[in-house]
Short mmCIF file of C-alpha atoms and ligand atoms in Angstrom, two decimals:
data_model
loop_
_atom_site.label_atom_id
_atom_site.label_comp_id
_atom_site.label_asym_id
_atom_site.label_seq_id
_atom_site.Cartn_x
_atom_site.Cartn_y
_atom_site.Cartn_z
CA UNK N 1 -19.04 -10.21 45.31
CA UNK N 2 -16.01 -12.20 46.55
CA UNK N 3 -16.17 -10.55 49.65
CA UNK N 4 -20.11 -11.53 50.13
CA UNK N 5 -23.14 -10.08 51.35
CA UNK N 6 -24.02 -8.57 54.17
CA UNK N 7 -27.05 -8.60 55.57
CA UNK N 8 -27.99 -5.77 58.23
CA UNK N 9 -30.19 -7.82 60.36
CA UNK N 10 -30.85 -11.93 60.61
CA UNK N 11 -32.94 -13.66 62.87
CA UNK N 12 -29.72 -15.13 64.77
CA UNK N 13 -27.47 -12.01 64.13
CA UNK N 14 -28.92 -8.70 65.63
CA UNK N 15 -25.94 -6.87 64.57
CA UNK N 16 -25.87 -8.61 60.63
CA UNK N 17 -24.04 -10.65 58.97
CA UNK N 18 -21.74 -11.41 55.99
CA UNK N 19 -23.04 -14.19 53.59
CA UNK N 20 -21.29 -15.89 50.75
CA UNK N 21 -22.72 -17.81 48.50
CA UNK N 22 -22.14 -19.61 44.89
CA UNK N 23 -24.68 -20.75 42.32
CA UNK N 24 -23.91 -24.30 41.56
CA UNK N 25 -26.55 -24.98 39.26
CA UNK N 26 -29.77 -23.53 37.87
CA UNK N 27 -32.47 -25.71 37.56
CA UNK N 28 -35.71 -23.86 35.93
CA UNK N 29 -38.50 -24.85 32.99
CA UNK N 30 -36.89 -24.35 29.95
CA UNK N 31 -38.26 -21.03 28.67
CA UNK N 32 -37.48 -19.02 31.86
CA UNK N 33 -33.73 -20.62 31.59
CA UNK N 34 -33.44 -19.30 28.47
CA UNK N 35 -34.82 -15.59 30.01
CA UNK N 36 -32.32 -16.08 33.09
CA UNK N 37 -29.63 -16.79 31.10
CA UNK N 38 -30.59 -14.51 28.24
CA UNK N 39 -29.79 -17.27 25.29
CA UNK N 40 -31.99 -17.75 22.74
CA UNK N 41 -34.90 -19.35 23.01
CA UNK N 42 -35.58 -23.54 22.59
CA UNK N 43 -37.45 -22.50 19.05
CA UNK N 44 -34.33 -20.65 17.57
CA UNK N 45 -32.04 -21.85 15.39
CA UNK N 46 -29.44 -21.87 17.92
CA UNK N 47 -31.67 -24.08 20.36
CA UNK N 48 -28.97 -25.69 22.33
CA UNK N 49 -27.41 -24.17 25.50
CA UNK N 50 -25.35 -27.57 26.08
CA UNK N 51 -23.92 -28.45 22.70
CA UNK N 52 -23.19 -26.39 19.32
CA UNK N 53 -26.00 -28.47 17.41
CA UNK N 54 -27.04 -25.29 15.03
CA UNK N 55 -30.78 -24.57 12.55
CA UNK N 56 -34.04 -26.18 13.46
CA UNK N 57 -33.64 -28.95 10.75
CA UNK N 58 -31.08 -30.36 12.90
CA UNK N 59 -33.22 -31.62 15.84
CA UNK N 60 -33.76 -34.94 16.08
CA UNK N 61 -30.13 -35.44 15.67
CA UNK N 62 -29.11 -38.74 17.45
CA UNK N 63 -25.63 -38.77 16.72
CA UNK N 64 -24.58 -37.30 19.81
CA UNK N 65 -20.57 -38.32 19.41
CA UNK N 66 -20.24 -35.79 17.33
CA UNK N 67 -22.14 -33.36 19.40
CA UNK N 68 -19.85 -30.61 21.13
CA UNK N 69 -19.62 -28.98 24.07
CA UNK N 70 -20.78 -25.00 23.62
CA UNK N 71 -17.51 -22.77 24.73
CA UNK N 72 -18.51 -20.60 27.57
CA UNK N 73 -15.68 -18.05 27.22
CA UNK N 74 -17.03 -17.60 23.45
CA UNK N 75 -20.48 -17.54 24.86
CA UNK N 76 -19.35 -14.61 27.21
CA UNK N 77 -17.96 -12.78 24.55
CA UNK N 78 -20.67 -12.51 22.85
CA UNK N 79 -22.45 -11.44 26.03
CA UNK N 80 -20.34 -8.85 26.53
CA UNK N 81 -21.00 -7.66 23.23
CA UNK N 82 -24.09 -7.29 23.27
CA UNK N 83 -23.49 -5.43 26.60
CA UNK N 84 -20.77 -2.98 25.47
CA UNK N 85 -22.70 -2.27 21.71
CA UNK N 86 -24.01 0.82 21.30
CA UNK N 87 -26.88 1.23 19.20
CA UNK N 88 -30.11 -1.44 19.47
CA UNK N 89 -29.17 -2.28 15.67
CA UNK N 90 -25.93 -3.33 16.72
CA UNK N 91 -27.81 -5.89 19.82
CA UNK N 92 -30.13 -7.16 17.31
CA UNK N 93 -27.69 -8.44 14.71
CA UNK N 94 -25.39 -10.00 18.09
CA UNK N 95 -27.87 -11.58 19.04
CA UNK N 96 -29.79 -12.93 15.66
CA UNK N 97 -26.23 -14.21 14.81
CA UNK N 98 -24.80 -15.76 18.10
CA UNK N 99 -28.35 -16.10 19.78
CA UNK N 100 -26.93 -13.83 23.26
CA UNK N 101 -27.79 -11.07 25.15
CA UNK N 102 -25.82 -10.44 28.30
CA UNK N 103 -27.67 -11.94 31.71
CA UNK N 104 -26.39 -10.50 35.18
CA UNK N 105 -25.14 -14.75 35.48
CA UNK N 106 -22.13 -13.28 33.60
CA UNK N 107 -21.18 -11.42 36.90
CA UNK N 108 -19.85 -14.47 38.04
CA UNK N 109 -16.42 -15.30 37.03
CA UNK N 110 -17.39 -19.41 37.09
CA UNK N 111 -20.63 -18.81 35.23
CA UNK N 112 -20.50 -21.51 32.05
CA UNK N 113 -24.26 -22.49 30.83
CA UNK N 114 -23.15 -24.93 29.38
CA UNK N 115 -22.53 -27.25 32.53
CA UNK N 116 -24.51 -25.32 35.07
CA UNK N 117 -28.22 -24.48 33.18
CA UNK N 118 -29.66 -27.63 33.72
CA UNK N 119 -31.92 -29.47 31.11
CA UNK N 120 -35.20 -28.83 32.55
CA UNK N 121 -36.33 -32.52 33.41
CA UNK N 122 -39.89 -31.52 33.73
CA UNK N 123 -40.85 -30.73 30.47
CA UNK N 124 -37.43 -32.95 28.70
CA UNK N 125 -37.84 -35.60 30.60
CA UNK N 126 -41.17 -36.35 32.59
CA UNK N 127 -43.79 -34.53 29.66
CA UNK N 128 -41.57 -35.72 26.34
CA UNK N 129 -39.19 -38.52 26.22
CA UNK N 130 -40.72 -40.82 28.34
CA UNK N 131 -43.63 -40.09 27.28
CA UNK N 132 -42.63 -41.06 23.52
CA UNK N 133 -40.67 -43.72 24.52
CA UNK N 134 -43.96 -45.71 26.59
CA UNK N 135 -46.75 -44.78 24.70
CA UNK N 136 -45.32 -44.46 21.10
CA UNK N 137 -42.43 -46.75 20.82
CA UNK N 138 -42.95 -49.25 23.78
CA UNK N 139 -46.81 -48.97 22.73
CA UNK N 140 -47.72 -49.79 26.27
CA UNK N 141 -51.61 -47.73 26.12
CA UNK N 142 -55.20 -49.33 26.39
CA UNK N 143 -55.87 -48.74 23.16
CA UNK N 144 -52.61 -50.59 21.67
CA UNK N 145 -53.38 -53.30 24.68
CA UNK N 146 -57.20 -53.30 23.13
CA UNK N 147 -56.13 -53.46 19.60
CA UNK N 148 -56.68 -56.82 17.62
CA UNK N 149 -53.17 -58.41 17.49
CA UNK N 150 -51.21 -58.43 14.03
CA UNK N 151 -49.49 -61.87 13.17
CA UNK N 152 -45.91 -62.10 13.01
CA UNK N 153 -44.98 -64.13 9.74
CA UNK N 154 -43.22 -67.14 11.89
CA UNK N 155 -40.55 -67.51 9.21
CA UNK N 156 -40.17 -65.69 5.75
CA UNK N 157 -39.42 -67.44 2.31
CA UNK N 158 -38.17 -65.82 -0.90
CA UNK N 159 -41.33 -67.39 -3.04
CA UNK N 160 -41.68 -67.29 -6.37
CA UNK N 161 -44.28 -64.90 -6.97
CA UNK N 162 -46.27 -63.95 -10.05
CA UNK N 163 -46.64 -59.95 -10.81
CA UNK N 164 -49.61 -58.79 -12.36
CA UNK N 165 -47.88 -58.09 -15.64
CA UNK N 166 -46.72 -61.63 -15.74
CA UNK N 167 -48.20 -63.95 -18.02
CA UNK N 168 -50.41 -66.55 -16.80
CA UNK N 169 -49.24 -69.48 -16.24
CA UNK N 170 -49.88 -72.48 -18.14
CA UNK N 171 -53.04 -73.92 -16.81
CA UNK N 172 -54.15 -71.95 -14.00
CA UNK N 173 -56.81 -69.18 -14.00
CA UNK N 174 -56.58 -65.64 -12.49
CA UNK N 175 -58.44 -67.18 -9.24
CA UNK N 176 -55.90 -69.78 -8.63
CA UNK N 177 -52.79 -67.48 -9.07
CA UNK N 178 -54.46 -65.37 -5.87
CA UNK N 179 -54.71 -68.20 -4.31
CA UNK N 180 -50.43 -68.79 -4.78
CA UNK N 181 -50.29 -65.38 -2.52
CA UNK N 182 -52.94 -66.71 0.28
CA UNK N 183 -51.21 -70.25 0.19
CA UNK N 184 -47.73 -68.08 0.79
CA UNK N 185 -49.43 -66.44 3.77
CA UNK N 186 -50.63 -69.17 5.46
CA UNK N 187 -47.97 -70.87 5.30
CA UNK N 188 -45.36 -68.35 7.28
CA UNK N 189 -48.16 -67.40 9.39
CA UNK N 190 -47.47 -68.06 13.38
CA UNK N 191 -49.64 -70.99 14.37
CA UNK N 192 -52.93 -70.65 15.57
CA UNK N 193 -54.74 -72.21 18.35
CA UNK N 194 -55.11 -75.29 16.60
CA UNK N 195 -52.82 -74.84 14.35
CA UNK N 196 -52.75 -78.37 12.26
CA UNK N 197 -56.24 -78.64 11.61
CA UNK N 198 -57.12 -75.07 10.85
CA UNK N 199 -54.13 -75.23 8.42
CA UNK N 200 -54.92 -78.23 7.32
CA UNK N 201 -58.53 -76.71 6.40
CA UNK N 202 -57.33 -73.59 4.96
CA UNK N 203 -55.12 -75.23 2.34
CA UNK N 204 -57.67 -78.03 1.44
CA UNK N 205 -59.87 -74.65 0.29
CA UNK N 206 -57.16 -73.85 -2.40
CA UNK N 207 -57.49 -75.20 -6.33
CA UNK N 208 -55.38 -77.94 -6.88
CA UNK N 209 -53.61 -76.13 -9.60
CA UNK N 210 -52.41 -73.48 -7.08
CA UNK N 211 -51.18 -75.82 -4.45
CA UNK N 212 -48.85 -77.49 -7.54
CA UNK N 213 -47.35 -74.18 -8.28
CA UNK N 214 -46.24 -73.31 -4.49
CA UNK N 215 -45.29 -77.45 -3.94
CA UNK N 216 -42.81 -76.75 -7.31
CA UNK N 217 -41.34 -73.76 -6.42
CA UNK N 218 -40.36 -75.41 -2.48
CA UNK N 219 -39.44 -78.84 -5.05
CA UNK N 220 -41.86 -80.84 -2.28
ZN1 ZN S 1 -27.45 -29.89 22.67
#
């Protein structure tokens, strides 16, 4: 391999030629990256050809300092394992427990998956992160653009409240303590088109009694 390849007959070389030639990286869809290498599949347990992040209930993991790198000559090791074992009993368990079969790649005396299998930015990239990150998280779709808006509370207050298993208090009835939640509402809501005298209206639709019970609790 060192010495290269030679080719009996090229287009500009009658008489052949010796090639050489490195692989620098591999670039492929995921599943046929994981064949080409022979490492376990993106479903296994070990799912990672990069870093040492082990079992499916770790994906999702975002705490990628404490990721680490995969060791290649371990990885090889394995590989050559699997090569040199003898029965197909012996191959399975390998490869259930390191998640490696040996892949002609190993030929190569540079070969390290780690750094040169390349996340497949197709299906990674293009089909699921950005993807997730637009539609889902950004919401930037028609139908969130098409979706009636949700206020945001302009400013939040720790009001006094009264629980259902409260008792009532003195002089208001179970309509007017409702009305101490709306009043709450209204009154952190962002402001509206026109916001004094729709406010302004809104309030002057609450009971007296449950106006009094917000005004003592701000002491206004
Ligand atoms: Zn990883």
């Amino acid at each position: 391999m060192e010495e290269g390849v030679k080719y009996s007959v090229m287009g500009s070389c009658p008489n052949g030629h010796i090639t050489r030639s490195a692989i620098a990286v591999v670039v492929m869809d995921l599943p046929t990256a994981r064949h080409t290498s022979q490492l376990a599949g993106h479903s296994a347990h070990i799912y990672c050809t990069v870093c040492q992040c082990y079992h499916r209930q770790t994906l999702g993991r975002v705490d990628h300092y404490n990721w680490e790198w995969r060791d290649d000559k371990a990885i090889r090791q394995h590989a050559e394992q699997w090569r040199d074992a003898t029965t197909l009993k012996d191959r399975i368990s390998i490869f259930d427990k390191c998640g490696t079969r040996y892949s002609e790649l190993w030929w190569l005396p540079y070969w390290s998956p780690a750094h040169q299998l390349v996340t497949d930015p197709m299906h990674a990239l293009f089909e699921n992160l950005l993807p997730t990150h637009f539609r889902h998280i950004l919401k930037l779709t028609s139908a969130d653009a098409a979706a009636p808006k949700t206020p945001v509370p302009a400013f939040s207050h720790n009001f006094l409240t009264i629980d259902d298993n409260d008792p009532m208090p003195e002089g208001m009835n179970a309509k007017e303590v409702k009305q101490v939640c709306s009043i709450h509402k209204l009154r952190t809501e962002s402001l509206k088109d026109e916001p004094n005298a729709l406010l302004h209206k809104q309030l002057m639709g609450k009971n007296t009694e449950a106006i009094k019970f917000v005004c003592n609790d701000l002491n206004i």
